[in-house]
C-alpha positions as YAML, in Angstrom:
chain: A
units: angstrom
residues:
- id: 1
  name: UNK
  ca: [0.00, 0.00, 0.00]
- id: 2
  name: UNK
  ca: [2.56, 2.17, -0.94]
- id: 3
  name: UNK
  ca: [2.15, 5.56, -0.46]
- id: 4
  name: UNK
  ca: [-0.48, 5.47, 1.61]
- id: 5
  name: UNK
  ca: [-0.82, 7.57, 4.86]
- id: 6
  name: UNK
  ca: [-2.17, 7.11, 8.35]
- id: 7
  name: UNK
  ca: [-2.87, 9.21, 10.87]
- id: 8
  name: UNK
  ca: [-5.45, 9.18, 14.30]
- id: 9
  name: UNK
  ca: [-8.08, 12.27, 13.95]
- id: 10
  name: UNK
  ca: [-10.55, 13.26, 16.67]
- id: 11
  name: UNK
  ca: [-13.85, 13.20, 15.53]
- id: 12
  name: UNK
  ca: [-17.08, 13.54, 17.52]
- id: 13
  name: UNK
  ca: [-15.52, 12.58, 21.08]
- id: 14
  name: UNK
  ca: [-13.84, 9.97, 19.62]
- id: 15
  name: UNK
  ca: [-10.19, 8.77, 18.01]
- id: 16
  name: UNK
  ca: [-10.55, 7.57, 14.32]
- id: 17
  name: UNK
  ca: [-7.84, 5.93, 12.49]
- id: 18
  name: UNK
  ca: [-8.16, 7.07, 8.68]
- id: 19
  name: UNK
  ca: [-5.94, 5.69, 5.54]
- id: 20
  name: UNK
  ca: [-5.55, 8.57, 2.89]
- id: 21
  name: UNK
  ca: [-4.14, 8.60, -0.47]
- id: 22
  name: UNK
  ca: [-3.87, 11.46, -3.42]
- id: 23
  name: UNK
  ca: [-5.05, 15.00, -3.49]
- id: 24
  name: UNK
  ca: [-8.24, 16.69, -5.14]
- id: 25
  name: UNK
  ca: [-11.70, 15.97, -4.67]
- id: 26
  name: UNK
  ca: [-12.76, 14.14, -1.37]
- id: 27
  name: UNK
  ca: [-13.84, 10.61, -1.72]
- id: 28
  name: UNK
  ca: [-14.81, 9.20, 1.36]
- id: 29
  name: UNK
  ca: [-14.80, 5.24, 1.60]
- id: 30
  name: UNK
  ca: [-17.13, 3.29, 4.39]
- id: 31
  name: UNK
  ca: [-16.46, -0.27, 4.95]
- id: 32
  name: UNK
  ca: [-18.71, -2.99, 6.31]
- id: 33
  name: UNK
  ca: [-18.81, -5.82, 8.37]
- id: 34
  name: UNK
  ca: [-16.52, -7.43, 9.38]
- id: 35
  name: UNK
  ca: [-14.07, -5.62, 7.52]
- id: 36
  name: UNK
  ca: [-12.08, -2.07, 7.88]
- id: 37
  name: UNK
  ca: [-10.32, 0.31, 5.56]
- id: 38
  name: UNK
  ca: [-8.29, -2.15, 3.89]
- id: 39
  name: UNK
  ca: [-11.03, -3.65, 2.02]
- id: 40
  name: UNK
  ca: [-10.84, -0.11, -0.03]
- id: 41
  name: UNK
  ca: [-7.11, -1.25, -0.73]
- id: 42
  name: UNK
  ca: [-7.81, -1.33, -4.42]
- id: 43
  name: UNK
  ca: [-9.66, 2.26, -5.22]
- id: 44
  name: UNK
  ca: [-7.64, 3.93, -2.96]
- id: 45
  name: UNK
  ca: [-5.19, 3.55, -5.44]
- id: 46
  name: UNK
  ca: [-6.94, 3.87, -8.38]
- id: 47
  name: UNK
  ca: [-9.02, 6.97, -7.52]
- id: 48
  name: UNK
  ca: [-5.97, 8.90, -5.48]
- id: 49
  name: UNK
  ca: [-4.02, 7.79, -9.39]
- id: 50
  name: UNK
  ca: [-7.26, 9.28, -11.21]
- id: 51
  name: UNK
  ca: [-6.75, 13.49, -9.57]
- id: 52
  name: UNK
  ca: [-8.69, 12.34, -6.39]
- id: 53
  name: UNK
  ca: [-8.33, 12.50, -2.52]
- id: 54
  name: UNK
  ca: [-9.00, 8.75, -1.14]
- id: 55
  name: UNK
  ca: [-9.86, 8.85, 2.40]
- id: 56
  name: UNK
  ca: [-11.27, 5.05, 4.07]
- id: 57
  name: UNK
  ca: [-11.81, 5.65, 7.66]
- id: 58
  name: UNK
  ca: [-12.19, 2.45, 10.60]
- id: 59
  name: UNK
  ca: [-15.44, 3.58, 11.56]
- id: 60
  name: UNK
  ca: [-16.48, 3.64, 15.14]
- id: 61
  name: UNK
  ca: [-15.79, 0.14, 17.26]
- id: 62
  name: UNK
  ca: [-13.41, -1.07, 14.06]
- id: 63
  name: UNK
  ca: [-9.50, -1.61, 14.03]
- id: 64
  name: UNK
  ca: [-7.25, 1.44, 15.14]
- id: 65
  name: UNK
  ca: [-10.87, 3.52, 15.39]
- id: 66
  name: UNK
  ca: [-11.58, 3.88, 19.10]
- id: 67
  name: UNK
  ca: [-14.37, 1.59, 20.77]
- id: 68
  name: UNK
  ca: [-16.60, 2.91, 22.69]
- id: 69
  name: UNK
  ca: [-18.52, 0.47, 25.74]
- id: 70
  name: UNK
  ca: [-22.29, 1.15, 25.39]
- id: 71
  name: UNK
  ca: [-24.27, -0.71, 23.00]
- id: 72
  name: UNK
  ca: [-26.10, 2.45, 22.64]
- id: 73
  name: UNK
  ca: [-22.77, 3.88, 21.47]
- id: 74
  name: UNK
  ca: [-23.40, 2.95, 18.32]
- id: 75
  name: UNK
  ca: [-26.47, 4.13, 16.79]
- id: 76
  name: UNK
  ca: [-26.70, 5.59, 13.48]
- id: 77
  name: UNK
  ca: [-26.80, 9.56, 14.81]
- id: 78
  name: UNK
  ca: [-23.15, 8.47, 16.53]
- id: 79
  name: UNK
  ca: [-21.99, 6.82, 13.43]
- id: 80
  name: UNK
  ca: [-23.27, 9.28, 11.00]
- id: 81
  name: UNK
  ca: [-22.18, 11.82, 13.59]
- id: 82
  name: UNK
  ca: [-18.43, 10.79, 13.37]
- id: 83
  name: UNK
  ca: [-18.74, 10.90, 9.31]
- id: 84
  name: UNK
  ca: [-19.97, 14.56, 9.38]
- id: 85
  name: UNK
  ca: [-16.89, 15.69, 11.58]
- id: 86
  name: UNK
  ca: [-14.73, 13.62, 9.50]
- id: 87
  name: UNK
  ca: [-15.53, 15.78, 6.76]
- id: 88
  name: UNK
  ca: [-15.48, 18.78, 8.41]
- id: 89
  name: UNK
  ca: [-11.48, 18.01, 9.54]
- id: 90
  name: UNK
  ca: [-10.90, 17.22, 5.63]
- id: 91
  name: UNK
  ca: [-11.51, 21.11, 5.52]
- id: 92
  name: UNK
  ca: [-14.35, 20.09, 2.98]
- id: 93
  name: UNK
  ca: [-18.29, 20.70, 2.18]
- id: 94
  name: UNK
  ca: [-19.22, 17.94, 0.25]
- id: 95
  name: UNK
  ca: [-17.51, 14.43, -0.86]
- id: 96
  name: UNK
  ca: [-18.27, 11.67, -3.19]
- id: 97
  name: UNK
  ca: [-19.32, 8.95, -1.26]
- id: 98
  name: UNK
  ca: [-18.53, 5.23, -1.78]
- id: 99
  name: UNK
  ca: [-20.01, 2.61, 0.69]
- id: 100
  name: UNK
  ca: [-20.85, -1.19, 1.12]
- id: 101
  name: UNK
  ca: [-22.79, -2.72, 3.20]
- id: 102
  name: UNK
  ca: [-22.96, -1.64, 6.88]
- id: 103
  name: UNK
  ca: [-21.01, 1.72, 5.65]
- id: 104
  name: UNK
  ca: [-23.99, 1.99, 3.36]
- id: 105
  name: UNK
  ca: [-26.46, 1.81, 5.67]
- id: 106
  name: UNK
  ca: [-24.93, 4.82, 7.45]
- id: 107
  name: UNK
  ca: [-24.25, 6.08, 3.68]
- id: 108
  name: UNK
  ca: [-28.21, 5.91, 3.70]
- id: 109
  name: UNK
  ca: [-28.17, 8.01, 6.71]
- id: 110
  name: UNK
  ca: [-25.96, 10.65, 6.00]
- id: 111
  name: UNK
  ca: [-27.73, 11.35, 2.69]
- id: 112
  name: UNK
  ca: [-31.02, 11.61, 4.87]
- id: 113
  name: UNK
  ca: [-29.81, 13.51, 7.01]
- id: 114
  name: UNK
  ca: [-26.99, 16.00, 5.27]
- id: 115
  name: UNK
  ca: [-28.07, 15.21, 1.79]
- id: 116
  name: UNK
  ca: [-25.59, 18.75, 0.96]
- id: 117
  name: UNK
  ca: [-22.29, 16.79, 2.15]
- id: 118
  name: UNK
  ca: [-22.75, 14.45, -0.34]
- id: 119
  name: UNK
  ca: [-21.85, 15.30, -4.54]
- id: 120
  name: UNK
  ca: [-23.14, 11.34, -5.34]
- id: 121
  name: UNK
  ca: [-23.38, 8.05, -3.74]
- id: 122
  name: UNK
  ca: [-21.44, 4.74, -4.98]
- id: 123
  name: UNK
  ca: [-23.32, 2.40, -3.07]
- id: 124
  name: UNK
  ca: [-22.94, -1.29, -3.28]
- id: 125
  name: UNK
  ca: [-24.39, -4.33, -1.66]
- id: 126
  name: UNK
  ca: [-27.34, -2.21, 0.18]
- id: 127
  name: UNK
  ca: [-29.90, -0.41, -0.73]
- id: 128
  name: UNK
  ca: [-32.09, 2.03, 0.91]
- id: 129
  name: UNK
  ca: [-34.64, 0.07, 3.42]
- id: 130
  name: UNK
  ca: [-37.58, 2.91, 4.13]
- id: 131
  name: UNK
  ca: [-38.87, 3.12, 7.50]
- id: 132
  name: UNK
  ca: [-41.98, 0.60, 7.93]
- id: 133
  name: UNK
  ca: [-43.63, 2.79, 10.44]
- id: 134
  name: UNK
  ca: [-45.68, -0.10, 11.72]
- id: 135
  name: UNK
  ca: [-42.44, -2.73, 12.97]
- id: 136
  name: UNK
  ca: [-39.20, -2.09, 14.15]
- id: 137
  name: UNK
  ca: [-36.63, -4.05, 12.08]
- id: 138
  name: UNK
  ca: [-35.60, -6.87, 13.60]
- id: 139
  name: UNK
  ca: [-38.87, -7.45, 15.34]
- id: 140
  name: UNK
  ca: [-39.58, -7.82, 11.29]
- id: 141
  name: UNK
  ca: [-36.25, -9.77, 10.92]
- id: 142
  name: UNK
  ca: [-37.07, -12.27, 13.41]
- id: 143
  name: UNK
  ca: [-41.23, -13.06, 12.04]
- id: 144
  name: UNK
  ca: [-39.93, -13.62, 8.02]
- id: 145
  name: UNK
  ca: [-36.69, -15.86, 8.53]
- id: 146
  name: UNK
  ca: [-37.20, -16.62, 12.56]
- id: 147
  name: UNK
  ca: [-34.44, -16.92, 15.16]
- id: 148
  name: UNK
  ca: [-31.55, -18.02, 13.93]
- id: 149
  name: UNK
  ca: [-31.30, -15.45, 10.88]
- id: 150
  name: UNK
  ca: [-27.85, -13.88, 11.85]
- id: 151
  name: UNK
  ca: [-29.12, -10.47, 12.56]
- id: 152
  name: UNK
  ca: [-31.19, -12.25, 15.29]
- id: 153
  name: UNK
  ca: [-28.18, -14.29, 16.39]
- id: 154
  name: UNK
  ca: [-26.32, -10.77, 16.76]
- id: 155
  name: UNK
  ca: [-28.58, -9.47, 19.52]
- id: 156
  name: UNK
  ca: [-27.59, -10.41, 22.58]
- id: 157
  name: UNK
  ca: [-25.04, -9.33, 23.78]
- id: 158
  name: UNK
  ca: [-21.68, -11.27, 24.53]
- id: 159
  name: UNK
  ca: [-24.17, -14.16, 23.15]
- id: 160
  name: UNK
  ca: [-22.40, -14.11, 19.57]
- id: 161
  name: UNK
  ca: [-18.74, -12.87, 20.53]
- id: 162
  name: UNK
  ca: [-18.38, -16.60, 22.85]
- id: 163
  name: UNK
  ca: [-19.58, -18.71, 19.62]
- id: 164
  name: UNK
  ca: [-17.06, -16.56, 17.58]
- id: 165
  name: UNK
  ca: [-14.55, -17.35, 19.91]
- id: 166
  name: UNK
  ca: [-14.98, -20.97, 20.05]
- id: 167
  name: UNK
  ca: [-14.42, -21.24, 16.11]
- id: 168
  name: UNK
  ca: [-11.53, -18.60, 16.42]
- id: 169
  name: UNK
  ca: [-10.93, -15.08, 14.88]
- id: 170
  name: UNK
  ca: [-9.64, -16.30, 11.57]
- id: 171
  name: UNK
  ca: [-12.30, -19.10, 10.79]
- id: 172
  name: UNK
  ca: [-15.06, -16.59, 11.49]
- id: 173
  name: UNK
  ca: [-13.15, -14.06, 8.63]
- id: 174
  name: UNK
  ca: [-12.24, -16.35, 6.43]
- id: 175
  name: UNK
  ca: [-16.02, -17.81, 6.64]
- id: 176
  name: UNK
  ca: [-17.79, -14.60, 6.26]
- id: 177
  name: UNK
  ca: [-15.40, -13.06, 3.53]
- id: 178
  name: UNK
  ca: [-15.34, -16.40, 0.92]
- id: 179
  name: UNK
  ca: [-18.90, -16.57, 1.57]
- id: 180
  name: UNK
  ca: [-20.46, -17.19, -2.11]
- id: 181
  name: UNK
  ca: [-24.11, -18.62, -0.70]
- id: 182
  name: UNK
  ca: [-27.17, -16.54, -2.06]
- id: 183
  name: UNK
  ca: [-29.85, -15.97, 0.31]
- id: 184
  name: UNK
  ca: [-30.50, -15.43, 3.95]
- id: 185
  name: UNK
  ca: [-27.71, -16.26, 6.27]
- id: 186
  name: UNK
  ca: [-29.49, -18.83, 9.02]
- id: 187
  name: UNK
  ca: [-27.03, -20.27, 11.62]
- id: 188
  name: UNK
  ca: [-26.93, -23.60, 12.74]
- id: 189
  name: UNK
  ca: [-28.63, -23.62, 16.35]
- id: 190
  name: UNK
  ca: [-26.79, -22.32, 19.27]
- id: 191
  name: UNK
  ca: [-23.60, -21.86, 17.75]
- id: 192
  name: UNK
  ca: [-21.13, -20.10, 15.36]
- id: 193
  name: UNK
  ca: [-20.95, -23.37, 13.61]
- id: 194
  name: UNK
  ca: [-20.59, -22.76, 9.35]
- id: 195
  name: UNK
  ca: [-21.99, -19.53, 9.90]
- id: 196
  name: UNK
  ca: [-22.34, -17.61, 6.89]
- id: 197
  name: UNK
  ca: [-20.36, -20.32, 4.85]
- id: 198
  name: UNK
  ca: [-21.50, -23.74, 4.88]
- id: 199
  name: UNK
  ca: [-19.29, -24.68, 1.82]
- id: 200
  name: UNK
  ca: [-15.62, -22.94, 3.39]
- id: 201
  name: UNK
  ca: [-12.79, -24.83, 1.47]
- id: 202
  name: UNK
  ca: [-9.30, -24.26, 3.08]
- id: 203
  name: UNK
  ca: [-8.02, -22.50, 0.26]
- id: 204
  name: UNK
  ca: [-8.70, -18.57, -0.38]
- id: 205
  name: UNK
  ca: [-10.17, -17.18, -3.37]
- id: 206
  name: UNK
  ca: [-8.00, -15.56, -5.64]
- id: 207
  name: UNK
  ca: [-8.99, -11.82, -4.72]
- id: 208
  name: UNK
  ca: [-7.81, -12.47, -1.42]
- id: 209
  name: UNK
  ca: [-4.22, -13.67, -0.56]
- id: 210
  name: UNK
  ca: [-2.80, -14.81, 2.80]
- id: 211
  name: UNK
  ca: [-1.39, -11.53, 3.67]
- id: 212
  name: UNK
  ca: [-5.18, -9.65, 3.31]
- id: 213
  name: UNK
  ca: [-6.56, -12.24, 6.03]
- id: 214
  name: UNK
  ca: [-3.97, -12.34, 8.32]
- id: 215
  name: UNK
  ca: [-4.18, -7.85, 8.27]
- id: 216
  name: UNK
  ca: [-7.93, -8.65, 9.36]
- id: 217
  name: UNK
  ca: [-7.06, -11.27, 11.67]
- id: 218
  name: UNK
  ca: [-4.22, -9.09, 13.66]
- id: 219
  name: UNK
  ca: [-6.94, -6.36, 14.07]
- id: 220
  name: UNK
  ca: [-9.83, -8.73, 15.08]
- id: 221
  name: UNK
  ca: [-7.70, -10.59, 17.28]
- id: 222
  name: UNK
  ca: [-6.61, -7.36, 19.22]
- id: 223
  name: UNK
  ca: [-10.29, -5.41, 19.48]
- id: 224
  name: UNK
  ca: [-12.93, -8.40, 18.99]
- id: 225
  name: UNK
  ca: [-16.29, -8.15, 17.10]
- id: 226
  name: UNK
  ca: [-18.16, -6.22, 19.84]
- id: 227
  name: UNK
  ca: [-17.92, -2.81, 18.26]
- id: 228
  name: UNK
  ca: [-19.05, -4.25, 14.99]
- id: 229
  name: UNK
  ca: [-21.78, -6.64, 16.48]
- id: 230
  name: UNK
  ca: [-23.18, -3.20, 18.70]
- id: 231
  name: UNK
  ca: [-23.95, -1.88, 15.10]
- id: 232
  name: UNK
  ca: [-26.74, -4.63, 14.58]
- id: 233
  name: UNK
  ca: [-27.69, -3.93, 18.03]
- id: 234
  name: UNK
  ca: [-28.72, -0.81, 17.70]
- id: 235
  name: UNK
  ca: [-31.27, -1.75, 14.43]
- id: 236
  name: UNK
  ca: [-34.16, -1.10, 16.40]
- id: 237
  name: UNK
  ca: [-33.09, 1.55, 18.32]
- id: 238
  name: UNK
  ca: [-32.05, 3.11, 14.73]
- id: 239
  name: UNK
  ca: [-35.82, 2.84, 13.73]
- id: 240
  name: UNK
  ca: [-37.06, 4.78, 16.68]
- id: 241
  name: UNK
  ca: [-34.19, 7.19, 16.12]
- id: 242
  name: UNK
  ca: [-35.30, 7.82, 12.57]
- id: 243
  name: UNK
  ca: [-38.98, 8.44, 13.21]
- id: 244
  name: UNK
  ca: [-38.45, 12.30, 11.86]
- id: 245
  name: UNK
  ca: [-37.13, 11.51, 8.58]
- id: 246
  name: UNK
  ca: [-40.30, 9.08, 7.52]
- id: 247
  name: UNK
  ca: [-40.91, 9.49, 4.05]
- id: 248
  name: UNK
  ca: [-38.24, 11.59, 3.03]
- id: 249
  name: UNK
  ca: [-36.73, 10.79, -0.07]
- id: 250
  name: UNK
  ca: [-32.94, 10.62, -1.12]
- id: 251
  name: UNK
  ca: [-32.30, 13.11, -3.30]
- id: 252
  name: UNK
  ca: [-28.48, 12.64, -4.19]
- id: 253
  name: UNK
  ca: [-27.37, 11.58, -7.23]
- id: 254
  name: UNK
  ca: [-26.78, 7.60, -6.68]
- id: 255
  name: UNK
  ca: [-25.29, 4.28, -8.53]
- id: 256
  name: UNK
  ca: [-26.19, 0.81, -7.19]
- id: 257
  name: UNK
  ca: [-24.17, -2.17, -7.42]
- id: 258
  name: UNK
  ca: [-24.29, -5.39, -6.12]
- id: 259
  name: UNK
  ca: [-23.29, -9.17, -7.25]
- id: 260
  name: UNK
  ca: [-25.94, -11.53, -9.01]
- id: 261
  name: UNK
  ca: [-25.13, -13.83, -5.81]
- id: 262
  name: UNK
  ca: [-25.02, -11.00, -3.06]
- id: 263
  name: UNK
  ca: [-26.59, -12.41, -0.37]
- id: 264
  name: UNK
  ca: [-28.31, -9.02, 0.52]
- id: 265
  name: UNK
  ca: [-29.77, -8.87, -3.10]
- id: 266
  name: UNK
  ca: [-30.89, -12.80, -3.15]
- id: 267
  name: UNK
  ca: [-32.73, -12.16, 0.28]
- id: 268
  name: UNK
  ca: [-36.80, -11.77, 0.49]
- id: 269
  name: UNK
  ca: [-38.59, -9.36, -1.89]
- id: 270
  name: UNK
  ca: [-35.15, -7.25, -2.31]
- id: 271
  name: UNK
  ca: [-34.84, -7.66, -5.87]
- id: 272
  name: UNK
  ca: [-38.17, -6.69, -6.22]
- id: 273
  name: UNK
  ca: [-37.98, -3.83, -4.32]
- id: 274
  name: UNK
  ca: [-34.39, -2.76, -6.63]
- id: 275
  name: UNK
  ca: [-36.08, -3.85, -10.33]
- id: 276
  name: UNK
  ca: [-39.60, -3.02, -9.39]
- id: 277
  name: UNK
  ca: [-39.93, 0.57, -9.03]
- id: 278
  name: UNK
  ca: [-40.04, 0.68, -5.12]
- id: 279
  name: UNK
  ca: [-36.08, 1.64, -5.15]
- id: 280
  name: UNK
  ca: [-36.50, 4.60, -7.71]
- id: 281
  name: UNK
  ca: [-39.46, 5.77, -5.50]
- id: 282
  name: UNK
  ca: [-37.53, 6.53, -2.56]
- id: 283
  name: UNK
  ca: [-34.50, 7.57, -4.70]
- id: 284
  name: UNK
  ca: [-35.46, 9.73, -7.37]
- id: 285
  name: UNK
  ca: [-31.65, 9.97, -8.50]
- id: 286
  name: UNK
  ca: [-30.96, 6.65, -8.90]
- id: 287
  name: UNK
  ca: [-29.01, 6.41, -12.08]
- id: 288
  name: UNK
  ca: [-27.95, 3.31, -12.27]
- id: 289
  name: UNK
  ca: [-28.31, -0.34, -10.93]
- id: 290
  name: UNK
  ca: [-26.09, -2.82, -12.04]
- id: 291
  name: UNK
  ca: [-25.78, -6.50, -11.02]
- id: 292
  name: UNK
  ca: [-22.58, -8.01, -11.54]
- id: 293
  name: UNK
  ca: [-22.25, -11.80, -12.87]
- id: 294
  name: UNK
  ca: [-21.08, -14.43, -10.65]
- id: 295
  name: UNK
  ca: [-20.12, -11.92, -7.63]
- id: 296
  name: UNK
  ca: [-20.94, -12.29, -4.44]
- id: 297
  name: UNK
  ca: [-21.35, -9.91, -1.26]
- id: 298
  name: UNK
  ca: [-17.52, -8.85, -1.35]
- id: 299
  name: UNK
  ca: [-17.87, -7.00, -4.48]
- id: 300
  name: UNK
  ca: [-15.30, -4.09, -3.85]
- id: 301
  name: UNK
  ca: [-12.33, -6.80, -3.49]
- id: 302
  name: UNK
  ca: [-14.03, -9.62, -5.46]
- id: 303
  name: UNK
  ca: [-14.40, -7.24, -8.18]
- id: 304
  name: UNK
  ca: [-12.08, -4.78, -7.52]
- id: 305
  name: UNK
  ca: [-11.06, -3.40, -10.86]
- id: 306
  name: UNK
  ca: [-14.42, -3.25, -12.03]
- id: 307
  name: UNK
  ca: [-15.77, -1.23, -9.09]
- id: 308
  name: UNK
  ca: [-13.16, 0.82, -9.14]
- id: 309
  name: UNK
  ca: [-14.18, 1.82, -12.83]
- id: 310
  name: UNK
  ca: [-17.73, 2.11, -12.08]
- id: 311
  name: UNK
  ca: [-16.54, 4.94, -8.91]
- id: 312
  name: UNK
  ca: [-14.57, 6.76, -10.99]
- id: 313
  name: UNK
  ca: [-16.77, 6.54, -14.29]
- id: 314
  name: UNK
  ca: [-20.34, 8.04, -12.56]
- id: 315
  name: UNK
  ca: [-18.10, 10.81, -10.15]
- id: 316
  name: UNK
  ca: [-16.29, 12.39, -13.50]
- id: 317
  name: UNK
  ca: [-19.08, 13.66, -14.12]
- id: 318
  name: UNK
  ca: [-20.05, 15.55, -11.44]
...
């Protein structure tokens, strides 16, 4: 990662670690779970090579980011919170933003909430979810795929982290990111078990070498997966959080990607909602979805070239 540079802000009460590349425009990178920066390896260096400045934060509870104790820590107004002061301390108004899934979720967010920060929206994996004003989440979760869906799993706390620590740091990793199986993740009963991956072969897929896992594994192994885990925590608190913005629309200009075998887009009435209409509805810019062949949830280091084309082919224009 030559070139690269990092360096510990304070943001929002809190220490962030961010990894920065090039100068120009901003655009600001949010990772998912269970990853960190690094899974932005790739378009850091193709955007920061392209005239731009590529900035990929840990967000709150991740890596070298600090982790706060609460559980209600780590709602979206905190997360989104520590995004906004990010980009004030860039010494910018408004960034391109590039998300996947959890980071997309707060993408959501912070075009809800200070649609003016953001020029356009690369988001993959995740959609917009409107607020069903009549359940909370994972009330709603829990009644369609029951209680071993892995948001459910996630709830309790401690609950999750003692089954991941029975199968160890780097099986749970290397489980989630060669996961390639469409649909609703269900857990076997009780236990961490094959998790997300029922079919994990010992060898790694060729998008991600030795070196890549063992970078996850040395920051997992030193903070845990309680930070991340308090984001799925907080889903219904979230909802109740969000109440004001009912029925407001996204208004910022907005690409969707995902993989044909995501397992986000192959979950209940999703692809309707993306294909059908409902999608455009809420987000009236939505330029562009595209599906990619034979990609799963991983898409920005799966696919890495090719998303990194897509970013910089819909923000020239802007």
């Amino acid at each position: 990662m030559e070139g690269v540079v990092h360096r510990t802000v304070e943001v929002n009460g809190i220490k962030m670690h961010i990894a920065e590349k090039g100068e120009g425009p901003v655009v600001l990178f949010l990772h998912g779970f269970p990853e960190l920066w690094y899974s932005w390896r790739h378009q850091i260096l193709t955007l920061s090579s392209r005239g731009y400045h590529a900035v990929a934060p840990d967000l709150r509870g991740y890596g070298d980011t600090e982790a706060p104790a609460s559980i209600s820590s780590y709602t979206c107004l905190h997360i989104v919170g520590d995004i906004v002061a990010l980009i004030d301390l860039l010494g910018v108004d408004q960034v391109f933003l590039v998300a996947h899934d959890w980071g997309a979720l707060i993408g959501w967010y912070l075009c809800m909430f200070q649609p003016h920060r953001v020029k356009a929206y690369v988001c993959l994996s995740v959609p917009l979810w409107p607020r069903n004003p009549k359940v909370k989440p994972v009330d709603a979760m829990r009644a369609v795929y029951g209680d071993d869906y892995y948001v459910c799993r996630f709830q309790k706390p401690g609950e999750m982290e003692a089954q991941m620590a029975e199968v160890g740091t780097e099986y749970v990793l290397k489980n989630i990111l060669t996961t390639r199986k469409p649909g609703p993740p269900i857990f076997p009963k009780g236990e961490y078990g094959t998790g997300f991956n029922p079919d994990m072969t010992d060898s790694l897929p060729s998008w991600l070498s030795e070196d890549d896992l063992a970078y996850y594994v040395s920051k997992y192994e030193k903070t845990g997966f309680t930070g991340p885990l308090n984001y799925y925590r907080n889903g219904n608190s979230n909802w109740e959080l969000t109440a004001p913005w009912i029925g407001v629309k996204v208004q910022v200009p907005v690409k969707f990607i995902t993989g044909e075998l995501d397992m986000v887009y192959t979950s209940l009435n999703m692809k309707e909602y993306i294909h059908g209409g409902g999608f455009k509805q809420d987000v009236p810019n939505l330029e562009e979805v595209i599906v990619q062949k034979d990609v799963a949830h991983f898409n920005n280091q799966e696919a890495a070239e090719e998303i990194s084309n897509y970013i910089y082919e819909f923000i020239k224009k802007f």
